[in-house]
Coordinates of C-alpha atoms in Angstrom, one line a residue:
X272 CA 0.0 0.0 0.0
X273 CA 3.0 2.3 -0.1
X274 CA 2.1 3.7 -3.5
X275 CA -1.6 4.0 -2.9
X276 CA -3.4 7.3 -3.6
X277 CA -3.7 9.0 -0.1
X278 CA -7.5 9.0 -0.3
X279 CA -7.6 5.3 -1.3
X280 CA -5.1 4.4 1.4
X281 CA -7.2 6.2 3.9
X282 CA -10.3 4.1 3.0
X283 CA -8.3 0.9 3.0
X284 CA -6.9 1.6 6.5
X285 CA -10.4 2.4 7.6
X286 CA -11.5 -1.0 6.4
X287 CA -8.5 -2.5 8.2
X288 CA -9.7 -1.2 11.5
X289 CA -13.3 -2.1 10.8
X290 CA -12.7 -5.5 12.4
X291 CA -13.7 -5.1 16.0
X292 CA -15.9 -8.2 16.0
X293 CA -13.2 -10.3 14.3
X294 CA -10.4 -9.2 16.5
X295 CA -12.5 -9.5 19.6
X296 CA -13.7 -13.0 18.8
X297 CA -10.3 -14.4 18.0
X298 CA -8.8 -12.7 21.0
X299 CA -11.4 -14.2 23.4
X300 CA -11.1 -17.6 21.7
X301 CA -7.3 -17.6 22.1
X302 CA -7.4 -16.6 25.7
X303 CA -10.1 -19.2 26.6
X304 CA -8.2 -22.0 24.7
X305 CA -4.9 -21.0 26.3
X306 CA -6.4 -20.9 29.7
X307 CA -8.0 -24.3 29.2
X308 CA -4.8 -25.9 28.0
X309 CA -2.9 -24.4 31.0
X310 CA -5.5 -25.8 33.4
X311 CA -5.6 -29.3 31.8
X312 CA -1.9 -29.7 31.3
X313 CA -0.9 -27.7 34.5
X314 CA 1.9 -26.1 32.4
X315 CA 3.3 -22.7 33.4
X316 CA 4.4 -22.1 29.8
X317 CA 0.8 -22.2 28.7
X318 CA -0.2 -19.8 31.5
X319 CA 2.5 -17.2 30.5
X320 CA 1.5 -17.3 26.9
X321 CA -2.2 -17.1 27.7
X322 CA -1.4 -13.9 29.8
X323 CA 0.5 -12.5 26.8
X324 CA -2.5 -13.3 24.5
X325 CA -4.8 -11.5 26.9
X326 CA -2.6 -8.4 27.0
X327 CA -2.0 -8.2 23.3
X328 CA -5.7 -8.9 22.5
X329 CA -6.9 -6.2 24.9
X330 CA -4.4 -3.7 23.5
X331 CA -5.7 -4.4 19.9
X332 CA -9.3 -3.9 20.9
X333 CA -8.5 -0.6 22.7
X334 CA -6.5 0.5 19.6
X335 CA -9.5 -0.3 17.3
X336 CA -11.7 1.8 19.5
X337 CA -9.3 4.8 19.6
X338 CA -9.0 4.7 15.8
X339 CA -12.8 4.8 15.4
X340 CA -13.0 7.8 17.7
X341 CA -10.1 9.8 16.2
X342 CA -10.4 8.8 12.5
X343 CA -12.0 12.0 11.3
X344 CA -9.1 14.1 12.6
X345 CA -6.3 11.9 11.0
X346 CA -4.1 13.3 8.3
X347 CA -2.0 11.3 5.8
X348 CA 0.9 10.7 8.2
X349 CA -1.5 9.6 11.0
X350 CA -3.1 7.0 8.6
X351 CA 0.4 5.5 7.8
X352 CA 1.2 5.5 11.6
X353 CA -2.0 3.6 12.5
X354 CA -1.6 1.2 9.7
X355 CA 1.8 0.2 11.1
X356 CA 0.3 0.0 14.6
X357 CA -2.3 -2.5 13.3
X358 CA 0.5 -4.5 11.7
X359 CA 2.5 -4.6 15.0
X360 CA -0.5 -5.7 17.0
X361 CA -1.4 -8.4 14.5
X362 CA 2.2 -9.6 14.4
X363 CA 2.4 -9.7 18.2
X364 CA -0.8 -11.7 18.5
X365 CA 0.2 -14.1 15.7
X366 CA 3.6 -14.7 17.3
X367 CA 1.9 -15.5 20.7
X368 CA -0.4 -18.0 19.1
X369 CA 2.5 -19.6 17.2
X370 CA 4.4 -19.8 20.5
X371 CA 1.5 -21.5 22.1
X372 CA 1.5 -24.1 19.3
X373 CA 5.3 -24.6 19.6
X374 CA 4.8 -25.1 23.4
X375 CA 2.3 -27.9 22.7
X376 CA 4.8 -29.7 20.5
X377 CA 7.6 -29.1 23.1
X378 CA 5.7 -30.9 25.9
X379 CA 4.1 -33.5 23.7
X380 CA 0.5 -32.3 24.2
X381 CA -1.2 -33.9 21.2
X382 CA -4.7 -32.5 21.9
X383 CA -3.1 -29.1 22.4
X384 CA -1.3 -29.3 19.1
X385 CA -4.6 -29.9 17.3
X386 CA -6.4 -27.2 19.2
X387 CA -3.6 -24.7 18.4
X388 CA -3.7 -25.7 14.8
X389 CA -7.4 -25.0 14.6
X390 CA -6.8 -21.6 16.3
X391 CA -4.0 -20.8 13.8
X392 CA -6.2 -21.6 10.8
X393 CA -9.0 -19.4 12.2
X394 CA -6.5 -16.5 12.6
X395 CA -5.3 -17.0 9.1
X396 CA -8.8 -17.0 7.6
X397 CA -9.6 -13.8 9.5
X398 CA -6.3 -12.0 8.7
X399 CA -6.4 -12.8 4.9
X400 CA -9.4 -10.5 4.6
X401 CA -7.4 -7.6 5.9
X402 CA -6.7 -5.2 3.0
X403 CA -3.0 -4.9 3.6
X404 CA -0.8 -7.7 2.1
X405 CA 2.3 -6.8 4.2
X406 CA 0.3 -7.2 7.4
X407 CA -1.2 -10.5 6.2
X408 CA 2.2 -11.9 5.1
X409 CA 4.2 -10.8 8.2
X410 CA 1.7 -11.9 10.8
X411 CA 0.9 -15.2 9.1
X412 CA 4.6 -15.9 8.8
X413 CA 5.2 -15.2 12.5
X414 CA 2.2 -17.5 13.3
X415 CA 3.2 -20.4 11.1
X416 CA 7.0 -20.4 11.5
X417 CA 7.0 -21.7 15.1
X418 CA 4.6 -24.5 14.2
X419 CA 6.6 -25.4 11.0
X420 CA 9.9 -25.5 12.9
X421 CA 8.3 -27.7 15.6
X422 CA 7.1 -30.1 12.9
X423 CA 10.6 -30.3 11.4
X424 CA 12.1 -31.2 14.8
X425 CA 9.7 -34.2 15.1
X426 CA 11.1 -37.6 14.2
X427 CA 8.0 -38.7 12.3
X428 CA 8.1 -37.9 8.5
X429 CA 4.4 -37.0 8.6
X430 CA 5.2 -33.9 10.6
X431 CA 7.8 -32.8 8.1
X432 CA 5.3 -33.2 5.4
X433 CA 3.0 -31.0 7.5
X434 CA 5.8 -28.3 7.6
X435 CA 5.9 -28.3 3.8
X436 CA 2.1 -28.0 3.7
X437 CA 2.3 -24.9 6.0
X438 CA 4.7 -23.3 3.6
X439 CA 2.4 -23.9 0.6
X440 CA -0.5 -22.6 2.7
X441 CA 1.4 -19.4 3.4
X442 CA 2.1 -18.9 -0.3
X443 CA -1.6 -19.4 -1.0
X444 CA -2.4 -16.7 1.6
X445 CA -0.1 -14.3 -0.2
X446 CA -1.9 -14.6 -3.5
X447 CA -5.3 -14.4 -1.9
X448 CA -4.4 -11.3 0.0
X449 CA -3.1 -9.5 -3.0
X450 CA -6.2 -10.4 -5.0
X451 CA -8.6 -9.2 -2.2
X452 CA -6.6 -6.0 -1.8
X453 CA -6.8 -5.3 -5.5
X454 CA -10.6 -5.9 -5.5
X455 CA -11.1 -3.6 -2.6
X456 CA -8.9 -0.9 -4.1
X457 CA -10.8 -1.1 -7.4
X458 CA -14.1 -0.8 -5.5
X459 CA -12.9 2.2 -3.5
X460 CA -11.5 4.0 -6.5
X461 CA -14.8 3.5 -8.4
X462 CA -16.7 4.9 -5.4
X463 CA -14.3 7.9 -5.3
X464 CA -14.7 8.5 -9.0
X465 CA -18.5 8.6 -8.6
X466 CA -18.1 11.0 -5.7
X467 CA -15.9 13.3 -7.8
X468 CA -18.4 13.2 -10.7
X469 CA -21.1 14.3 -8.3
X470 CA -19.0 17.2 -6.8
X471 CA -16.6 18.2 -9.5
X472 CA -17.0 20.1 -12.8
X473 CA -15.9 17.7 -15.5
X474 CA -14.5 20.4 -17.8
X475 CA -12.3 22.4 -15.4
X476 CA -11.7 20.0 -12.6
X477 CA -13.0 22.6 -10.1
X478 CA -15.6 21.8 -7.5
X479 CA -19.1 22.3 -8.8
X480 CA -22.1 24.1 -7.4
X481 CA -23.1 21.2 -5.1
X482 CA -19.6 21.0 -3.6
X483 CA -19.5 24.8 -3.1
X484 CA -22.8 24.8 -1.3
X485 CA -21.7 21.9 0.9
X486 CA -18.5 23.8 1.8
X487 CA -20.6 26.9 2.6
X488 CA -23.0 24.9 4.8
X489 CA -20.0 23.6 6.8
X490 CA -18.5 27.0 7.2
X491 CA -18.4 28.2 10.8
X492 CA -16.3 31.4 10.5
X493 CA -16.1 34.7 8.8
X494 CA -15.5 34.3 5.1
X495 CA -15.5 36.1 1.8
X496 CA -17.7 35.0 -1.1
X497 CA -16.8 36.3 -4.5
X498 CA -19.1 35.7 -7.4
X499 CA -17.3 36.0 -10.8
X500 CA -18.7 36.2 -14.3
X501 CA -16.5 36.5 -17.4
X502 CA -16.9 39.6 -19.6
X503 CA -16.6 39.0 -23.4
X504 CA -16.6 35.2 -23.2
X505 CA -19.4 34.7 -25.8
X506 CA -17.6 36.6 -28.6
X507 CA -14.5 34.5 -28.0
X508 CA -16.5 31.3 -28.0
X509 CA -18.3 32.3 -31.2
X510 CA -15.0 33.3 -33.0
X511 CA -12.8 30.4 -32.0
X512 CA -15.4 27.6 -31.5
X513 CA -16.6 25.6 -28.5
X514 CA -13.4 23.6 -28.1
X515 CA -11.4 26.9 -27.7
X516 CA -14.1 28.1 -25.4
X517 CA -13.6 25.0 -23.2
X518 CA -9.9 25.6 -23.2
X519 CA -10.4 29.2 -22.1
X520 CA -12.6 28.0 -19.2
X521 CA -9.9 25.6 -18.2
X522 CA -7.3 28.4 -18.2
X523 CA -9.6 30.6 -16.2
X524 CA -10.0 27.8 -13.7
X525 CA -6.3 27.5 -13.3
X526 CA -5.9 31.2 -12.6
X527 CA -8.7 31.3 -10.1
X528 CA -7.3 28.3 -8.3
X529 CA -4.0 30.1 -8.0
X530 CA -5.7 33.2 -6.7
X531 CA -7.7 31.5 -4.0
X532 CA -4.8 29.5 -2.5
X533 CA -6.1 27.5 0.4
X534 CA -9.6 28.7 -0.2
X535 CA -12.2 27.2 -2.7
X536 CA -12.8 28.0 -6.3
X537 CA -15.8 26.5 -8.0
X538 CA -17.5 26.6 -11.3
X539 CA -21.2 27.1 -11.2
X540 CA -21.8 26.6 -14.9
X541 CA -21.3 28.4 -18.1
X542 CA -18.8 31.2 -17.4
X543 CA -19.8 31.8 -13.8
X544 CA -17.4 31.0 -10.9
X545 CA -17.4 31.3 -7.2
X546 CA -14.6 31.9 -4.7
X547 CA -14.7 31.2 -1.0
X548 CA -12.0 32.1 1.5
X549 CA -11.8 32.5 5.2
X550 CA -11.0 36.0 6.3
X551 CA -10.2 37.6 9.7
X552 CA -12.5 39.9 11.5
X553 CA -12.6 43.7 11.1
X554 CA -11.0 45.8 8.4
X555 CA -8.3 43.1 7.8
X556 CA -11.0 40.8 6.6
X557 CA -12.4 43.4 4.2
X558 CA -8.9 44.0 2.9
X559 CA -8.3 40.3 2.4
X560 CA -11.6 39.9 0.5
X561 CA -10.8 42.9 -1.6
X562 CA -7.3 41.6 -2.3
X563 CA -8.7 38.2 -3.4
X564 CA -11.2 39.9 -5.7
X565 CA -8.6 42.3 -7.2
X566 CA -6.3 39.3 -7.9
X567 CA -9.0 37.3 -9.6
X568 CA -10.4 40.2 -11.7
X569 CA -7.0 41.4 -12.5
X570 CA -5.7 37.9 -13.3
X571 CA -8.6 37.3 -15.7
X572 CA -7.9 40.6 -17.5
X573 CA -4.5 39.4 -18.6
X574 CA -4.2 37.8 -22.1
X575 CA -5.0 34.2 -22.7
X576 CA -3.4 32.1 -25.5
X577 CA -6.0 30.4 -27.7
X578 CA -5.3 28.7 -31.0
X579 CA -2.0 30.5 -31.2
X580 CA -3.6 33.9 -30.6
X581 CA -3.6 36.2 -27.7
X582 CA -7.1 36.8 -26.4
X583 CA -8.3 39.4 -24.0
X584 CA -11.5 39.0 -21.9
X585 CA -12.4 40.4 -18.5
X586 CA -14.4 39.6 -15.4
X587 CA -16.9 41.2 -13.1
X588 CA -17.3 40.3 -9.5
X589 CA -19.6 40.6 -6.5
X590 CA -18.1 40.5 -3.0
X591 CA -19.8 39.5 0.2
X592 CA -18.4 38.9 3.6
X593 CA -20.6 36.6 5.7
X594 CA -20.5 36.2 9.5
X595 CA -23.1 33.5 10.2
X596 CA -23.6 31.4 7.0
X597 CA -25.5 28.7 8.9
X598 CA -28.2 31.2 10.1
X599 CA -28.6 33.1 6.9
X600 CA -28.6 30.1 4.5
X601 CA -26.4 29.4 1.5
X602 CA -29.0 30.3 -1.1
X603 CA -29.6 33.7 0.4
X604 CA -25.8 34.4 0.5
X605 CA -25.3 33.4 -3.1
X606 CA -28.3 35.6 -4.1
X607 CA -26.7 38.6 -2.4
X608 CA -23.3 37.9 -4.1
X609 CA -25.0 37.5 -7.5
X610 CA -26.9 40.8 -7.1
X611 CA -23.6 42.6 -6.5
X612 CA -22.0 40.8 -9.5
X613 CA -24.8 41.8 -11.9
X614 CA -24.6 45.4 -10.6
X615 CA -20.9 45.3 -11.6
X616 CA -21.7 43.9 -15.0
X617 CA -24.4 46.5 -15.6
X618 CA -21.9 49.2 -14.7
X619 CA -19.8 48.2 -17.6
X620 CA -17.9 45.1 -16.4
X621 CA -14.2 44.6 -15.5
X622 CA -15.0 45.7 -12.0
X623 CA -16.3 44.5 -8.6
X624 CA -19.1 45.6 -6.3
X625 CA -19.6 45.0 -2.5
X626 CA -22.9 43.6 -1.4
X627 CA -24.7 44.7 1.8
X628 CA -22.9 42.5 4.3
X629 CA -20.4 45.4 4.8
X630 CA -21.4 48.4 6.9
X631 CA -21.4 51.8 5.1
X632 CA -18.3 53.1 6.8
X633 CA -16.4 49.9 6.1
X634 CA -17.6 50.0 2.5
X635 CA -16.2 53.5 2.1
X636 CA -12.9 52.3 3.4
X637 CA -12.9 49.4 1.0
X638 CA -13.8 51.7 -1.9
X639 CA -10.8 53.9 -1.1
X640 CA -8.6 50.8 -1.6
X641 CA -10.1 50.2 -5.0
X642 CA -9.2 51.9 -8.2
X643 CA -11.5 54.7 -9.4
X644 CA -14.5 53.8 -11.4
X645 CA -17.8 55.3 -12.4
X646 CA -20.5 55.2 -9.7
X647 CA -22.8 52.2 -9.6
X648 CA -26.5 52.4 -8.6
X649 CA -27.3 50.0 -5.7
X650 CA -29.5 47.0 -6.2
X651 CA -32.9 46.9 -4.4
X652 CA -31.7 45.6 -1.1
X653 CA -27.9 46.0 -1.2
X654 CA -25.4 48.8 -0.6
X655 CA -22.8 48.5 -3.4
X656 CA -19.4 50.0 -3.7
X657 CA -17.6 49.6 -7.0
X658 CA -14.0 49.1 -7.9
X659 CA -12.5 48.4 -11.3
X660 CA -9.4 47.3 -13.0
X661 CA -7.5 50.0 -14.9

């Protein structure tokens, strides 16, 4: 799994830890079997190994619980760390079961040998379904090696044949593990592809309207919403054709992605885009929103290269700073940003307008930071301040 896509690996490790019932069952079974063997055989070796099985089994169950509780906060490095932790726990448990089997051979406990063999097979059947071949191979090897070595030390040829069969069984586990992992990976990647199609614009690769609205609904801080519409896109599309128009939209998307940085740029359809970026409180937030808008409108005013020709378009924008998106509602916020956008377009384009989320005094301060432009009449329920690109 070292070369897995991070999102795919995250899902696979989540599946790896979705085994509480399996781990709990095999842990309880191993402790009960070990305790029973220790009582019947009155062997201190069995007792020590049973205690080890109890400690390792309990640690694995606790680890599964902690993973489930913390999973949503894990980053890529955390996922790798917890995958390795699972491997260490599985290896330790497997080695303890293998040692229990070896002890049965050592003291000549024939019933114990058969019971441990059954426990070992149950562990292998469970571990092979784990979607991490390196964990399957390492833990099953640590489980089977003590039994195989004990078989080789027995004088009867039948035991040596058994050791050879264990090696073949381990090889079979390897192939099965890789096939199961490939099948799970393919399923996860298909699921992720469907999710991307539902939340991603197929032309530009940007998030689509649904993804933007979902991000807005999750927002719990002060943020700038910038609605952007291209000026002069239709003439370019008519002159160069739809394929060139598509290429222009892709180039626009790249520039907007660069402007918004850690924020979100989305395509709403046609030549309309939306930007979302967290901003600080007070005048600093207004300046950040204005800087983002100026970068976007200015960036889209630079020439684009289409069909070997330099092409100039422009962009208009509506800016809104929201304080409580959950209370106001995403649709209402977008409507306000759109009104400011269309006011900017009606004023001649290549400019931006502030919507009524900003108080008049702050709006005047933001206007002073903008470049001069002709006055814009306010929309019905918004106070608008215009800025433009020279």
